[in-house]
PDB file of C-alpha atoms in Angstrom:
ATOM      1  CA  MET E 125     200.587 159.212  46.235  1.00  0.00           C
ATOM      2  CA  PHE E 126     198.657 155.883  47.483  1.00  0.00           C
ATOM      3  CA  HIS E 127     197.621 154.778  50.930  1.00  0.00           C
ATOM      4  CA  TYR E 128     195.760 151.877  52.312  1.00  0.00           C
ATOM      5  CA  VAL E 129     192.523 152.032  53.948  1.00  0.00           C
ATOM      6  CA  PRO E 130     191.890 148.928  56.132  1.00  0.00           C
ATOM      7  CA  CYS E 131     188.471 148.053  57.276  1.00  0.00           C
ATOM      8  CA  TYR E 132     188.816 146.776  60.735  1.00  0.00           C
ATOM      9  CA  SER E 133     186.824 143.728  61.404  1.00  0.00           C
ATOM     10  CA  ASN E 134     186.950 140.414  63.342  1.00  0.00           C
ATOM     11  CA  ASP E 135     188.698 138.704  60.480  1.00  0.00           C
ATOM     12  CA  MET E 136     191.705 140.925  60.273  1.00  0.00           C
ATOM     13  CA  CYS E 137     194.078 138.224  61.502  1.00  0.00           C
ATOM     14  CA  PHE E 138     195.470 137.137  57.960  1.00  0.00           C
ATOM     15  CA  ARG E 139     197.247 134.207  56.793  1.00  0.00           C
ATOM     16  CA  ILE E 140     199.314 134.251  53.564  1.00  0.00           C
ATOM     17  CA  LEU E 141     198.222 132.063  50.681  1.00  0.00           C
ATOM     18  CA  GLN E 142     201.793 130.977  50.245  1.00  0.00           C
ATOM     19  CA  ALA E 143     201.851 129.456  53.839  1.00  0.00           C
ATOM     20  CA  ARG E 144     198.504 127.693  53.195  1.00  0.00           C
ATOM     21  CA  LEU E 145     200.073 126.092  50.115  1.00  0.00           C
ATOM     22  CA  ASP E 146     203.324 125.368  51.876  1.00  0.00           C
ATOM     23  CA  LEU E 147     201.553 123.710  54.661  1.00  0.00           C
ATOM     24  CA  SER E 148     199.453 121.500  52.628  1.00  0.00           C
ATOM     25  CA  LYS E 149     202.533 120.458  50.762  1.00  0.00           C
ATOM     26  CA  GLU E 150     204.318 119.565  54.150  1.00  0.00           C
ATOM     27  CA  LEU E 151     201.342 117.485  55.375  1.00  0.00           C
ATOM     28  CA  ASP E 152     200.950 115.706  52.250  1.00  0.00           C
ATOM     29  CA  ASN E 153     197.234 117.086  52.014  1.00  0.00           C
ATOM     30  CA  GLN E 154     196.462 118.913  48.984  1.00  0.00           C
ATOM     31  CA  ILE E 155     193.879 121.421  48.838  1.00  0.00           C
ATOM     32  CA  ASP E 156     190.598 120.163  47.339  1.00  0.00           C
ATOM     33  CA  GLN E 157     189.455 121.176  44.142  1.00  0.00           C
ATOM     34  CA  ASP E 158     186.233 123.196  45.578  1.00  0.00           C
ATOM     35  CA  THR E 159     188.368 125.285  47.666  1.00  0.00           C
ATOM     36  CA  ILE E 160     191.083 126.047  45.067  1.00  0.00           C
ATOM     37  CA  TRP E 161     188.135 127.238  42.662  1.00  0.00           C
ATOM     38  CA  ARG E 162     186.653 129.349  45.451  1.00  0.00           C
ATOM     39  CA  TYR E 163     189.970 130.887  46.157  1.00  0.00           C
ATOM     40  CA  PHE E 164     190.469 131.732  42.653  1.00  0.00           C
ATOM     41  CA  ARG E 165     186.946 133.084  42.149  1.00  0.00           C
ATOM     42  CA  GLN E 166     187.690 135.346  45.023  1.00  0.00           C
ATOM     43  CA  ILE E 167     191.067 136.451  43.579  1.00  0.00           C
ATOM     44  CA  VAL E 168     189.429 137.195  40.229  1.00  0.00           C
ATOM     45  CA  GLU E 169     186.556 139.197  41.916  1.00  0.00           C
ATOM     46  CA  GLY E 170     189.007 141.111  43.935  1.00  0.00           C
ATOM     47  CA  VAL E 171     191.151 141.760  40.769  1.00  0.00           C
ATOM     48  CA  GLU E 172     187.956 142.962  39.075  1.00  0.00           C
ATOM     49  CA  HIS E 173     187.101 145.223  41.950  1.00  0.00           C
ATOM     50  CA  ILE E 174     190.637 146.857  41.852  1.00  0.00           C
ATOM     51  CA  HIS E 175     190.392 147.346  37.926  1.00  0.00           C
ATOM     52  CA  HIS E 176     187.131 148.924  38.109  1.00  0.00           C
ATOM     53  CA  GLN E 177     188.616 151.495  40.512  1.00  0.00           C
ATOM     54  CA  GLY E 178     191.325 152.211  37.596  1.00  0.00           C
ATOM     55  CA  VAL E 179     194.097 150.249  39.561  1.00  0.00           C
ATOM     56  CA  ILE E 180     196.620 147.817  38.297  1.00  0.00           C
ATOM     57  CA  HIS E 181     198.012 145.952  41.132  1.00  0.00           C
ATOM     58  CA  ARG E 182     201.432 144.982  39.298  1.00  0.00           C
ATOM     59  CA  ASP E 183     202.533 142.552  42.050  1.00  0.00           C
ATOM     60  CA  LEU E 184     200.019 139.701  42.261  1.00  0.00           C
ATOM     61  CA  THR E 185     201.791 136.832  44.061  1.00  0.00           C
ATOM     62  CA  ARG E 186     201.206 134.091  46.415  1.00  0.00           C
ATOM     63  CA  ALA E 187     202.831 136.146  49.094  1.00  0.00           C
ATOM     64  CA  ASN E 188     200.329 139.075  48.485  1.00  0.00           C
ATOM     65  CA  ILE E 189     197.119 137.011  48.606  1.00  0.00           C
ATOM     66  CA  PHE E 190     195.823 136.776  52.326  1.00  0.00           C
ATOM     67  CA  LEU E 191     193.333 134.501  53.960  1.00  0.00           C
ATOM     68  CA  GLY E 192     190.883 135.768  56.788  1.00  0.00           C
ATOM     69  CA  LYS E 193     189.703 133.514  59.511  1.00  0.00           C
ATOM     70  CA  ASN E 194     186.773 132.380  57.340  1.00  0.00           C
ATOM     71  CA  ASN E 195     189.379 131.649  54.488  1.00  0.00           C
ATOM     72  CA  ASN E 196     187.966 134.630  52.306  1.00  0.00           C
ATOM     73  CA  ILE E 197     190.643 136.121  49.995  1.00  0.00           C
ATOM     74  CA  LYS E 198     192.197 139.640  50.686  1.00  0.00           C
ATOM     75  CA  ILE E 199     194.555 141.110  48.245  1.00  0.00           C
ATOM     76  CA  GLY E 200     197.330 143.165  49.834  1.00  0.00           C
ATOM     77  CA  ASP E 201     200.617 145.029  49.202  1.00  0.00           C
ATOM     78  CA  PHE E 202     199.691 147.790  46.776  1.00  0.00           C
ATOM     79  CA  GLY E 203     203.113 149.250  46.868  1.00  0.00           C
ATOM     80  CA  LEU E 204     203.507 148.987  43.008  1.00  0.00           C
ATOM     81  CA  ALA E 205     200.070 149.751  42.283  1.00  0.00           C
ATOM     82  CA  THR E 206     199.116 152.170  39.254  1.00  0.00           C
ATOM     83  CA  PHE E 207     195.987 153.959  38.380  1.00  0.00           C
ATOM     84  CA  VAL E 208     195.056 153.511  34.829  1.00  0.00           C
ATOM     85  CA  PRO E 209     191.854 153.351  33.071  1.00  0.00           C
ATOM     86  CA  ASP E 210     190.818 149.965  31.439  1.00  0.00           C
ATOM     87  CA  GLY E 211     192.169 149.467  27.930  1.00  0.00           C
ATOM     88  CA  VAL E 212     194.871 152.174  28.475  1.00  0.00           C
ATOM     89  CA  SER E 213     198.743 151.860  28.490  1.00  0.00           C
ATOM     90  CA  VAL E 214     200.488 154.060  30.927  1.00  0.00           C
ATOM     91  CA  LYS E 215     204.214 154.616  31.237  1.00  0.00           C
ATOM     92  CA  ILE E 216     205.805 153.641  34.807  1.00  0.00           C
ATOM     93  CA  SER E 217     209.321 153.829  36.342  1.00  0.00           C
ATOM     94  CA  GLY E 218     209.329 150.058  36.968  1.00  0.00           C
ATOM     95  CA  GLY E 219     210.122 148.536  40.405  1.00  0.00           C
ATOM     96  CA  VAL E 220     210.135 144.883  40.256  1.00  0.00           C
ATOM     97  CA  ARG E 221     209.908 142.673  43.398  1.00  0.00           C
ATOM     98  CA  ASN E 222     209.046 139.262  42.358  1.00  0.00           C
ATOM     99  CA  MET E 223     209.686 138.396  38.793  1.00  0.00           C
ATOM    100  CA  ALA E 224     208.142 135.018  38.898  1.00  0.00           C
ATOM    101  CA  TYR E 225     204.740 136.002  38.587  1.00  0.00           C
ATOM    102  CA  ARG E 226     205.311 139.209  36.281  1.00  0.00           C
ATOM    103  CA  ALA E 227     203.981 139.342  32.694  1.00  0.00           C
ATOM    104  CA  PRO E 228     206.359 138.716  30.059  1.00  0.00           C
ATOM    105  CA  GLU E 229     206.029 142.085  28.370  1.00  0.00           C
ATOM    106  CA  LEU E 230     206.770 143.604  31.628  1.00  0.00           C
ATOM    107  CA  ILE E 231     210.196 141.430  32.133  1.00  0.00           C
ATOM    108  CA  ALA E 232     211.151 142.315  28.522  1.00  0.00           C
ATOM    109  CA  GLN E 233     210.673 146.131  29.239  1.00  0.00           C
ATOM    110  CA  GLU E 234     212.317 146.099  32.378  1.00  0.00           C
ATOM    111  CA  LYS E 235     215.426 144.575  30.869  1.00  0.00           C
ATOM    112  CA  ALA E 236     215.324 147.170  28.198  1.00  0.00           C
ATOM    113  CA  LYS E 237     214.730 150.024  30.598  1.00  0.00           C
ATOM    114  CA  ALA E 238     217.748 149.031  32.511  1.00  0.00           C
ATOM    115  CA  LYS E 239     219.809 149.576  29.556  1.00  0.00           C
ATOM    116  CA  ALA E 240     218.101 152.792  28.345  1.00  0.00           C
ATOM    117  CA  ASN E 241     217.096 154.153  31.650  1.00  0.00           C
ATOM    118  CA  ASP E 242     213.660 154.787  30.474  1.00  0.00           C
ATOM    119  CA  THR E 243     210.024 154.108  31.419  1.00  0.00           C
ATOM    120  CA  ILE E 244     207.761 151.178  30.582  1.00  0.00           C
ATOM    121  CA  SER E 245     204.363 150.535  29.602  1.00  0.00           C
ATOM    122  CA  ILE E 246     201.616 148.528  31.257  1.00  0.00           C
ATOM    123  CA  THR E 247     197.973 147.695  31.033  1.00  0.00           C
ATOM    124  CA  GLN E 248     195.483 145.797  33.248  1.00  0.00           C
ATOM    125  CA  LYS E 249     196.223 142.817  31.181  1.00  0.00           C
ATOM    126  CA  ALA E 250     199.564 142.382  33.129  1.00  0.00           C
ATOM    127  CA  ASP E 251     197.477 141.546  36.242  1.00  0.00           C
ATOM    128  CA  ILE E 252     195.704 138.962  34.207  1.00  0.00           C
ATOM    129  CA  PHE E 253     198.745 137.112  33.463  1.00  0.00           C
ATOM    130  CA  SER E 254     199.627 136.905  37.100  1.00  0.00           C
ATOM    131  CA  VAL E 255     196.207 135.719  37.848  1.00  0.00           C
ATOM    132  CA  GLY E 256     196.808 132.874  35.467  1.00  0.00           C
ATOM    133  CA  LEU E 257     200.076 131.930  37.032  1.00  0.00           C
ATOM    134  CA  LEU E 258     198.232 132.046  40.544  1.00  0.00           C
ATOM    135  CA  LEU E 259     195.584 129.532  39.272  1.00  0.00           C
ATOM    136  CA  CYS E 260     198.346 127.339  37.942  1.00  0.00           C
ATOM    137  CA  ASP E 261     199.868 127.409  41.508  1.00  0.00           C
ATOM    138  CA  LEU E 262     196.696 126.589  43.177  1.00  0.00           C
ATOM    139  CA  LEU E 263     195.826 123.723  40.627  1.00  0.00           C
ATOM    140  CA  TYR E 264     199.312 122.092  40.551  1.00  0.00           C
ATOM    141  CA  GLN E 265     200.695 122.971  43.992  1.00  0.00           C
ATOM    142  CA  PHE E 266     204.099 122.433  42.988  1.00  0.00           C
ATOM    143  CA  GLN E 267     206.477 120.442  45.128  1.00  0.00           C
ATOM    144  CA  THR E 268     209.487 122.364  44.487  1.00  0.00           C
ATOM    145  CA  ASP E 269     210.439 126.033  43.656  1.00  0.00           C
ATOM    146  CA  SER E 270     212.335 124.853  40.901  1.00  0.00           C
ATOM    147  CA  GLU E 271     209.468 123.046  39.510  1.00  0.00           C
ATOM    148  CA  ARG E 272     207.385 126.175  39.691  1.00  0.00           C
ATOM    149  CA  PHE E 273     210.197 128.163  38.013  1.00  0.00           C
ATOM    150  CA  ILE E 274     210.459 125.627  35.128  1.00  0.00           C
ATOM    151  CA  VAL E 275     206.755 125.555  34.301  1.00  0.00           C
ATOM    152  CA  PHE E 276     206.410 129.669  34.765  1.00  0.00           C
ATOM    153  CA  ARG E 277     209.571 130.098  32.420  1.00  0.00           C
ATOM    154  CA  ASP E 278     208.075 127.769  29.809  1.00  0.00           C
ATOM    155  CA  ILE E 279     204.795 129.703  30.046  1.00  0.00           C
ATOM    156  CA  LYS E 280     206.418 133.126  29.741  1.00  0.00           C
ATOM    157  CA  GLU E 281     208.526 131.782  26.520  1.00  0.00           C
ATOM    158  CA  GLY E 282     205.075 130.928  24.851  1.00  0.00           C
ATOM    159  CA  SER E 283     205.200 127.074  25.153  1.00  0.00           C
ATOM    160  CA  SER E 284     202.500 125.131  26.840  1.00  0.00           C
ATOM    161  CA  PRO E 285     203.796 122.496  29.413  1.00  0.00           C
ATOM    162  CA  ASP E 286     201.768 119.504  29.925  1.00  0.00           C
ATOM    163  CA  LYS E 287     200.845 120.836  33.541  1.00  0.00           C
ATOM    164  CA  VAL E 288     198.960 123.862  31.987  1.00  0.00           C
ATOM    165  CA  ASN E 289     195.210 123.293  31.923  1.00  0.00           C
ATOM    166  CA  PRO E 290     193.458 124.418  28.600  1.00  0.00           C
ATOM    167  CA  ILE E 291     191.425 126.660  30.668  1.00  0.00           C
ATOM    168  CA  LEU E 292     194.325 128.904  31.245  1.00  0.00           C
ATOM    169  CA  SER E 293     195.474 129.109  27.598  1.00  0.00           C
ATOM    170  CA  ASP E 294     194.465 132.764  26.936  1.00  0.00           C
ATOM    171  CA  PHE E 295     195.451 133.840  30.273  1.00  0.00           C
ATOM    172  CA  PHE E 296     198.912 133.472  28.858  1.00  0.00           C
ATOM    173  CA  ASP E 297     198.712 134.747  25.527  1.00  0.00           C
ATOM    174  CA  LEU E 298     202.011 136.716  24.740  1.00  0.00           C
ATOM    175  CA  ASN E 299     199.790 139.578  23.181  1.00  0.00           C
ATOM    176  CA  PRO E 300     198.376 141.400  26.209  1.00  0.00           C
ATOM    177  CA  LEU E 301     195.215 142.505  24.287  1.00  0.00           C
ATOM    178  CA  HIS E 302     194.213 138.845  23.722  1.00  0.00           C
ATOM    179  CA  ARG E 303     193.978 138.239  27.411  1.00  0.00           C
ATOM    180  CA  PRO E 304     190.405 138.191  28.900  1.00  0.00           C
ATOM    181  CA  SER E 305     189.543 140.908  31.466  1.00  0.00           C
ATOM    182  CA  ALA E 306     188.687 139.910  34.926  1.00  0.00           C
ATOM    183  CA  THR E 307     184.979 140.468  34.244  1.00  0.00           C
ATOM    184  CA  VAL E 308     184.982 138.356  31.318  1.00  0.00           C
ATOM    185  CA  LEU E 309     186.496 135.560  33.244  1.00  0.00           C
ATOM    186  CA  LEU E 310     183.757 135.634  35.927  1.00  0.00           C
ATOM    187  CA  GLN E 311     181.353 135.209  32.926  1.00  0.00           C
ATOM    188  CA  ARG E 312     182.818 131.803  31.984  1.00  0.00           C
ATOM    189  CA  ASP E 313     181.421 128.485  32.768  1.00  0.00           C
ATOM    190  CA  LEU E 314     184.008 127.367  35.530  1.00  0.00           C
ATOM    191  CA  PRO E 315     183.548 125.549  38.811  1.00  0.00           C
ATOM    192  CA  TRP E 316     183.053 128.799  40.741  1.00  0.00           C
ATOM    193  CA  GLY E 317     180.964 127.763  43.529  1.00  0.00           C
ATOM    194  CA  ASP E 318     177.447 129.138  44.495  1.00  0.00           C
ATOM    195  CA  ASP E 319     178.419 132.195  46.883  1.00  0.00           C
ATOM    196  CA  ARG E 320     179.752 134.601  44.510  1.00  0.00           C
ATOM    197  CA  SER E 321     177.331 137.490  45.290  1.00  0.00           C
ATOM    198  CA  ASN E 322     177.827 137.019  49.030  1.00  0.00           C
ATOM    199  CA  TYR E 323     181.707 137.568  48.590  1.00  0.00           C
ATOM    200  CA  VAL E 324     181.194 140.592  46.206  1.00  0.00           C
ATOM    201  CA  GLN E 325     179.279 142.257  49.007  1.00  0.00           C
ATOM    202  CA  GLU E 326     181.906 141.355  51.455  1.00  0.00           C
ATOM    203  CA  LEU E 327     184.713 142.596  49.093  1.00  0.00           C
ATOM    204  CA  GLU E 328     183.054 145.979  48.769  1.00  0.00           C
ATOM    205  CA  SER E 329     183.160 146.360  52.772  1.00  0.00           C
ATOM    206  CA  LYS E 330     186.483 144.453  53.646  1.00  0.00           C
ATOM    207  CA  ILE E 331     188.936 144.320  50.952  1.00  0.00           C
ATOM    208  CA  LEU E 332     192.194 146.239  51.387  1.00  0.00           C
ATOM    209  CA  PHE E 333     191.743 149.071  48.910  1.00  0.00           C
ATOM    210  CA  LEU E 334     193.400 152.102  47.627  1.00  0.00           C
ATOM    211  CA  GLU E 335     192.254 155.726  47.465  1.00  0.00           C
ATOM    212  CA  LYS E 336     194.048 157.984  45.143  1.00  0.00           C
ATOM    213  CA  VAL E 337     194.978 161.356  47.032  1.00  0.00           C
ATOM    214  CA  CYS E 338     196.181 164.777  45.439  1.00  0.00           C
TER     215      CYS E 338
END
């Protein structure tokens, strides 16, 4: 069984990243690149922290990424989360909420499970695929849901739409074993910004995290 342990602080008033993106679209004021990469870095650091605790989130979407009053990222909604060590595949009972951001191997297994009434296998690399789609969302700030759907669909089918930055290529490898870990991503020479260490310290004390209880 899982339960949430919120750390009460002055920035517990969250805005959903989805609302931030939608507001920028309505105002015709796209989020600048520095902010995008700061958001993304914090998402990856959050995922790294979660994975180091032996947790797969399984539902990383715009609607589950929150912003505090200082625009620091919080990862929320662990309702589908599963405990599993890195590199290990586990059987789960499924439970789909948002298909758009799910890794293709999970979608395929969900369809097979529906027919066979069986469980599906999952590794931490499923979260990495979702992280790549989140970066795609941030970088391209799609004007319509249908535009996002088409690009995401093509990615999951193994094609490489013009919109997909080469940076994202191995995020979307159809073989989960070939996707990078969150730790490997953070070691790459990307425009992360210069406040990584400060955020990691804040993450330890303020992120919404899970505890496993017997």
